[in-house]
Amino acid sequence: AWQATPGAGVARRHRMAEASAGPSTRQDDDGGSGAAAAPTGTAVMPALAGGSNIVAASVPAPHVVPAVPIAHALPTAAPVDRERHPSGIVPTMQNVVSTVNLGCELDLKKIAMHARNAEYNPKRFTAVIMRLLDPKTTALIFKSGKLVCTGAKSEDHSRLAARKFARIIQKLDFPARFLEFKVQNIVASCDVRFAIRLEGLAAQHGNFSSYEPELFPGLIYRHQNPKVVLLIFVSGKVVLTGAKDRNDIYTAFENIYNVLRRFRKQ
C-alpha cells in the first residue's frame, strides 16, 4: 500500500514555476489549491476517496545498544584485629551518653521559642529536649546549664553533637561555654552466633548473674573488672552497658565469651 513519491524533481520545478507565475495560478487541474509534494525519502499513503494524500515521515530504526554487564564490587568487612579481639567479634556501639557543663544559667522558655527542633513542657519534664540530624542525637538541656547528649554512635560524634548544641545556645545570646565534657555511658551489642544455656550459666555464676525468665528473658551478668553489665539472651545476642570507655566494652566481652562457649547449646 505504501510507495515512494515519483518525480520529485518534476514536482519541485512545477512549484518554482507556480511561485514565479503568482498565487492566482497556483491551482490543481481540478481547480483546488495545490498540495505540497512530499520530500524525497518519505512515504505516501494512496489517495482516499474524496481526500488528499497522507504523508508519513520516515522514522529510522532505533539503534539498540547491547547491554554490557557491570561488575559491582561487594563491600568487604574490615579485617578484625585478633590481638585486640581474639574471639573475632567486635561489639557495635549503639549509644553514647555524655554530659557537658555550659557554665551559665539558662532561660528554657526562650530556648524553646527561638531554637529549632526544641520542645519544652515543664509539667512533664524540667528540661528542654533538642534534636540534631547530623549527627543524629538528642540533648536534654537543664536550667542550671547542664546538658546531656544521647544517641551518638561513637565518642567523637557525641563530642561533636555536644559542641553543636552549645553553639546553638550561644547564638541565643547566652554566655555558654563548653566545660567538663565526659562520657557517662556506652551501650554496645553483638552476637556470638550460637545458642546459650542460660540456666547452667546462672547456676555456676550465681554470684555475678541474675536470671528470672518470668520477669525478663535475658540473664543479667555483672562483670567486675572492668565494671560492665551484660544482658545475655538464649539466642546468643549480648548487650553491654555501663562502660565509660570502649576498651572496657571490648575487655568485658572477651572475658565473657570464653565463659559462654562452655554453655553453648548442642
Short mmCIF file of C-alpha atoms in Angstrom, two decimals:
data_model
loop_
_atom_site.label_atom_id
_atom_site.label_comp_id
_atom_site.label_asym_id
_atom_site.label_seq_id
_atom_site.Cartn_x
_atom_site.Cartn_y
_atom_site.Cartn_z
CA ALA A 1 0.00 0.00 0.00
CA TRP A 2 2.98 2.32 0.57
CA GLN A 3 5.07 3.65 -2.33
CA ALA A 4 7.80 6.20 -2.88
CA THR A 5 6.75 9.52 -4.47
CA PRO A 6 7.76 9.51 -8.13
CA GLY A 7 9.02 12.57 -9.94
CA ALA A 8 10.25 14.58 -7.01
CA GLY A 9 12.40 16.72 -9.31
CA VAL A 10 9.47 17.45 -11.65
CA ALA A 11 7.28 18.48 -8.73
CA ARG A 12 10.00 20.84 -7.49
CA ARG A 13 10.27 22.57 -10.89
CA HIS A 14 6.46 22.79 -11.07
CA ARG A 15 6.32 24.55 -7.68
CA MET A 16 9.03 27.01 -8.76
CA ALA A 17 7.04 27.85 -11.89
CA GLU A 18 3.87 28.41 -9.86
CA ALA A 19 5.71 30.73 -7.48
CA SER A 20 7.03 32.87 -10.36
CA ALA A 21 3.58 32.99 -12.01
CA GLY A 22 1.82 34.31 -8.86
CA PRO A 23 -0.56 32.93 -6.29
CA SER A 24 -3.60 33.10 -8.63
CA THR A 25 -2.19 30.46 -10.99
CA ARG A 26 -1.16 28.00 -8.22
CA GLN A 27 -4.04 25.56 -8.60
CA ASP A 28 -4.52 21.94 -9.44
CA ASP A 29 -6.20 20.81 -12.57
CA ASP A 30 -9.49 20.36 -10.72
CA GLY A 31 -9.48 23.98 -9.50
CA GLY A 32 -8.50 23.27 -5.90
CA SER A 33 -5.48 24.54 -4.03
CA GLY A 34 -2.28 22.69 -4.77
CA ALA A 35 -0.88 20.35 -2.14
CA ALA A 36 2.84 20.38 -1.40
CA ALA A 37 4.76 17.41 -2.66
CA ALA A 38 6.28 15.10 -0.14
CA PRO A 39 10.03 15.43 0.32
CA THR A 40 12.32 12.80 -1.07
CA GLY A 41 12.57 9.66 1.03
CA THR A 42 9.14 9.92 2.66
CA ALA A 43 6.26 7.54 2.22
CA VAL A 44 2.83 8.48 0.88
CA MET A 45 -0.47 6.77 1.55
CA PRO A 46 -2.66 6.33 -1.56
CA ALA A 47 -5.35 8.97 -2.03
CA LEU A 48 -8.57 8.08 -0.31
CA ALA A 49 -11.94 8.73 -1.87
CA GLY A 50 -12.52 12.48 -1.83
CA GLY A 51 -9.37 13.15 0.21
CA SER A 52 -5.76 14.11 -0.27
CA ASN A 53 -2.65 12.04 0.07
CA ILE A 54 -1.37 11.41 3.65
CA VAL A 55 2.36 11.95 4.07
CA ALA A 56 4.08 9.99 6.85
CA ALA A 57 7.55 10.95 7.99
CA SER A 58 10.11 8.23 7.69
CA VAL A 59 11.31 7.04 11.12
CA PRO A 60 14.74 5.41 11.28
CA ALA A 61 15.00 2.11 13.07
CA PRO A 62 16.14 2.56 16.70
CA HIS A 63 19.73 1.69 17.36
CA VAL A 64 19.83 -0.92 20.11
CA VAL A 65 22.96 -0.87 22.24
CA PRO A 66 23.75 -4.28 23.68
CA ALA A 67 23.71 -4.37 27.45
CA VAL A 68 27.11 -4.73 28.99
CA PRO A 69 27.16 -6.40 32.42
CA ILE A 70 28.81 -4.26 35.10
CA ALA A 71 30.60 -5.99 37.92
CA HIS A 72 29.66 -4.33 41.21
CA ALA A 73 32.23 -4.82 43.93
CA LEU A 74 30.64 -6.07 47.13
CA PRO A 75 31.65 -4.19 50.27
CA THR A 76 34.11 -6.20 52.30
CA ALA A 77 34.27 -6.03 56.06
CA ALA A 78 37.37 -4.59 57.65
CA PRO A 79 39.74 -7.23 59.00
CA VAL A 80 39.43 -7.87 62.73
CA ASP A 81 42.45 -7.27 64.92
CA ARG A 82 42.89 -10.70 66.53
CA GLU A 83 45.26 -9.38 69.18
CA ARG A 84 42.60 -6.96 70.41
CA HIS A 85 39.61 -9.21 69.62
CA PRO A 86 40.69 -12.87 69.98
CA SER A 87 37.09 -14.04 69.53
CA GLY A 88 36.89 -12.38 66.12
CA ILE A 89 33.75 -10.50 67.21
CA VAL A 90 33.71 -6.73 67.66
CA PRO A 91 30.80 -5.26 69.66
CA THR A 92 28.99 -2.49 67.81
CA MET A 93 28.45 0.85 69.54
CA GLN A 94 24.73 1.62 69.77
CA ASN A 95 24.54 4.64 72.07
CA VAL A 96 26.96 7.00 73.77
CA VAL A 97 25.68 9.21 76.61
CA SER A 98 27.76 12.23 77.54
CA THR A 99 27.41 15.34 79.70
CA VAL A 100 28.76 18.87 79.44
CA ASN A 101 28.52 21.98 81.56
CA LEU A 102 27.60 25.19 79.72
CA GLY A 103 28.68 27.32 82.68
CA CYS A 104 25.66 29.63 82.90
CA GLU A 105 22.01 29.78 83.91
CA LEU A 106 19.57 29.28 81.04
CA ASP A 107 16.09 30.56 80.22
CA LEU A 108 14.43 27.40 78.97
CA LYS A 109 11.33 29.16 77.63
CA LYS A 110 13.45 31.44 75.46
CA ILE A 111 15.40 28.46 74.13
CA ALA A 112 12.22 26.57 73.29
CA MET A 113 10.69 29.57 71.50
CA HIS A 114 13.70 30.54 69.39
CA ALA A 115 15.57 27.30 68.73
CA ARG A 116 14.65 24.81 66.05
CA ASN A 117 13.75 21.22 66.87
CA ALA A 118 13.27 22.10 70.54
CA GLU A 119 10.37 21.30 72.83
CA TYR A 120 9.69 22.23 76.43
CA ASN A 121 6.85 21.02 78.63
CA PRO A 122 7.70 21.77 82.28
CA LYS A 123 4.69 19.80 83.50
CA ARG A 124 6.15 16.62 82.05
CA PHE A 125 9.90 17.21 82.22
CA THR A 126 12.04 20.02 83.60
CA ALA A 127 14.43 20.23 80.64
CA VAL A 128 14.34 21.36 77.03
CA ILE A 129 14.54 18.48 74.56
CA MET A 130 16.53 19.45 71.46
CA ARG A 131 17.39 17.26 68.49
CA LEU A 132 20.07 17.27 65.80
CA LEU A 133 20.09 15.45 62.47
CA ASP A 134 23.84 15.33 61.92
CA PRO A 135 24.98 13.57 63.98
CA LYS A 136 21.58 12.18 64.91
CA THR A 137 21.42 12.96 68.64
CA THR A 138 19.13 14.32 71.33
CA ALA A 139 20.05 16.76 74.09
CA LEU A 140 18.44 17.39 77.46
CA ILE A 141 19.18 20.99 78.44
CA PHE A 142 18.57 21.97 82.07
CA LYS A 143 18.13 25.40 83.64
CA SER A 144 21.38 25.02 85.60
CA GLY A 145 23.37 24.85 82.36
CA LYS A 146 23.94 21.10 82.41
CA LEU A 147 23.47 19.30 79.09
CA VAL A 148 23.04 15.57 78.49
CA CYS A 149 23.69 14.29 74.96
CA THR A 150 22.35 10.88 73.90
CA GLY A 151 22.04 8.87 70.71
CA ALA A 152 25.54 9.17 69.28
CA LYS A 153 27.23 6.10 67.81
CA SER A 154 30.76 6.99 68.92
CA GLU A 155 32.60 9.15 71.41
CA ASP A 156 33.70 11.56 68.67
CA HIS A 157 30.14 12.00 67.40
CA SER A 158 28.94 12.60 70.95
CA ARG A 159 31.53 15.35 71.48
CA LEU A 160 30.72 16.93 68.11
CA ALA A 161 26.99 16.94 68.85
CA ALA A 162 27.53 18.45 72.30
CA ARG A 163 29.57 21.25 70.76
CA LYS A 164 26.82 21.93 68.23
CA PHE A 165 24.22 22.13 71.00
CA ALA A 166 26.44 24.53 72.93
CA ARG A 167 26.87 26.67 69.82
CA ILE A 168 23.08 26.88 69.38
CA ILE A 169 22.75 28.13 72.97
CA GLN A 170 25.48 30.72 72.33
CA LYS A 171 23.60 32.06 69.28
CA LEU A 172 20.62 32.73 71.54
CA ASP A 173 22.74 35.28 73.46
CA PHE A 174 23.67 33.07 76.39
CA PRO A 175 27.31 33.15 77.60
CA ALA A 176 27.59 29.40 77.20
CA ARG A 177 30.93 27.61 77.30
CA PHE A 178 32.00 24.02 76.67
CA LEU A 179 33.17 22.71 80.04
CA GLU A 180 33.68 19.33 81.69
CA PHE A 181 32.74 17.12 78.76
CA LYS A 182 32.58 13.49 79.89
CA VAL A 183 31.29 10.21 78.51
CA GLN A 184 28.94 8.72 81.10
CA ASN A 185 27.75 5.51 79.46
CA ILE A 186 28.37 3.40 76.37
CA VAL A 187 25.92 0.80 75.09
CA ALA A 188 27.10 -1.85 72.63
CA SER A 189 25.74 -5.09 71.24
CA CYS A 190 26.98 -8.19 69.41
CA ASP A 191 26.03 -11.74 68.50
CA VAL A 192 28.11 -14.80 69.46
CA ARG A 193 26.26 -16.82 66.78
CA PHE A 194 25.32 -19.79 68.95
CA ALA A 195 22.56 -20.55 71.48
CA ILE A 196 23.39 -20.37 75.18
CA ARG A 197 22.16 -22.44 78.16
CA LEU A 198 21.22 -19.60 80.48
CA GLU A 199 20.11 -21.93 83.30
CA GLY A 200 23.53 -23.53 83.54
CA LEU A 201 25.27 -20.17 83.35
CA ALA A 202 23.12 -18.77 86.17
CA ALA A 203 23.74 -21.87 88.33
CA GLN A 204 27.53 -21.77 88.08
CA HIS A 205 27.91 -17.97 88.12
CA GLY A 206 25.23 -17.10 90.64
CA ASN A 207 27.47 -14.57 92.40
CA PHE A 208 27.64 -12.39 89.30
CA SER A 209 24.41 -13.18 87.45
CA SER A 210 20.67 -12.90 87.85
CA TYR A 211 18.21 -14.87 85.74
CA GLU A 212 14.45 -14.71 86.21
CA PRO A 213 12.79 -15.64 82.90
CA GLU A 214 9.32 -14.84 84.29
CA LEU A 215 10.33 -11.18 84.63
CA PHE A 216 12.97 -10.70 81.91
CA PRO A 217 14.04 -13.11 79.15
CA GLY A 218 17.74 -12.31 79.46
CA LEU A 219 20.39 -13.12 82.01
CA ILE A 220 21.94 -10.11 83.76
CA TYR A 221 25.66 -10.62 84.29
CA ARG A 222 27.61 -8.04 86.32
CA HIS A 223 31.22 -8.07 85.23
CA GLN A 224 33.52 -6.79 87.98
CA ASN A 225 36.74 -5.75 86.26
CA PRO A 226 36.00 -3.69 84.28
CA LYS A 227 32.59 -2.86 85.67
CA VAL A 228 30.23 -3.62 82.81
CA VAL A 229 26.71 -5.04 82.87
CA LEU A 230 25.89 -7.64 80.22
CA LEU A 231 22.44 -8.76 79.11
CA ILE A 232 22.81 -12.26 77.68
CA PHE A 233 19.98 -13.87 75.72
CA VAL A 234 19.44 -17.52 74.82
CA SER A 235 19.70 -16.68 71.09
CA GLY A 236 23.32 -15.57 71.52
CA LYS A 237 22.65 -11.83 71.47
CA VAL A 238 24.64 -9.85 74.03
CA VAL A 239 24.10 -6.23 75.12
CA LEU A 240 26.85 -4.47 77.08
CA THR A 241 26.25 -1.28 79.04
CA GLY A 242 27.66 0.75 81.90
CA ALA A 243 31.14 1.34 80.47
CA LYS A 244 32.69 4.77 80.06
CA ASP A 245 35.36 3.65 77.61
CA ARG A 246 35.03 1.37 74.60
CA ASN A 247 38.10 -0.58 75.65
CA ASP A 248 36.17 -1.68 78.76
CA ILE A 249 33.43 -2.96 76.45
CA TYR A 250 35.93 -4.97 74.42
CA THR A 251 37.68 -6.39 77.51
CA ALA A 252 34.44 -7.43 79.22
CA PHE A 253 33.15 -9.15 76.09
CA GLU A 254 36.33 -11.14 75.51
CA ASN A 255 36.23 -12.32 79.13
CA ILE A 256 32.58 -13.40 78.95
CA TYR A 257 32.97 -15.00 75.52
CA ASN A 258 35.20 -17.73 76.92
CA VAL A 259 32.57 -18.39 79.60
CA LEU A 260 29.70 -18.51 77.09
CA ARG A 261 31.46 -21.10 74.96
CA ARG A 262 31.27 -23.57 77.84
CA PHE A 263 27.50 -23.16 77.98
CA ARG A 264 26.84 -23.50 74.28
CA LYS A 265 23.73 -25.48 73.40
CA GLN A 266 24.46 -28.65 71.46
#
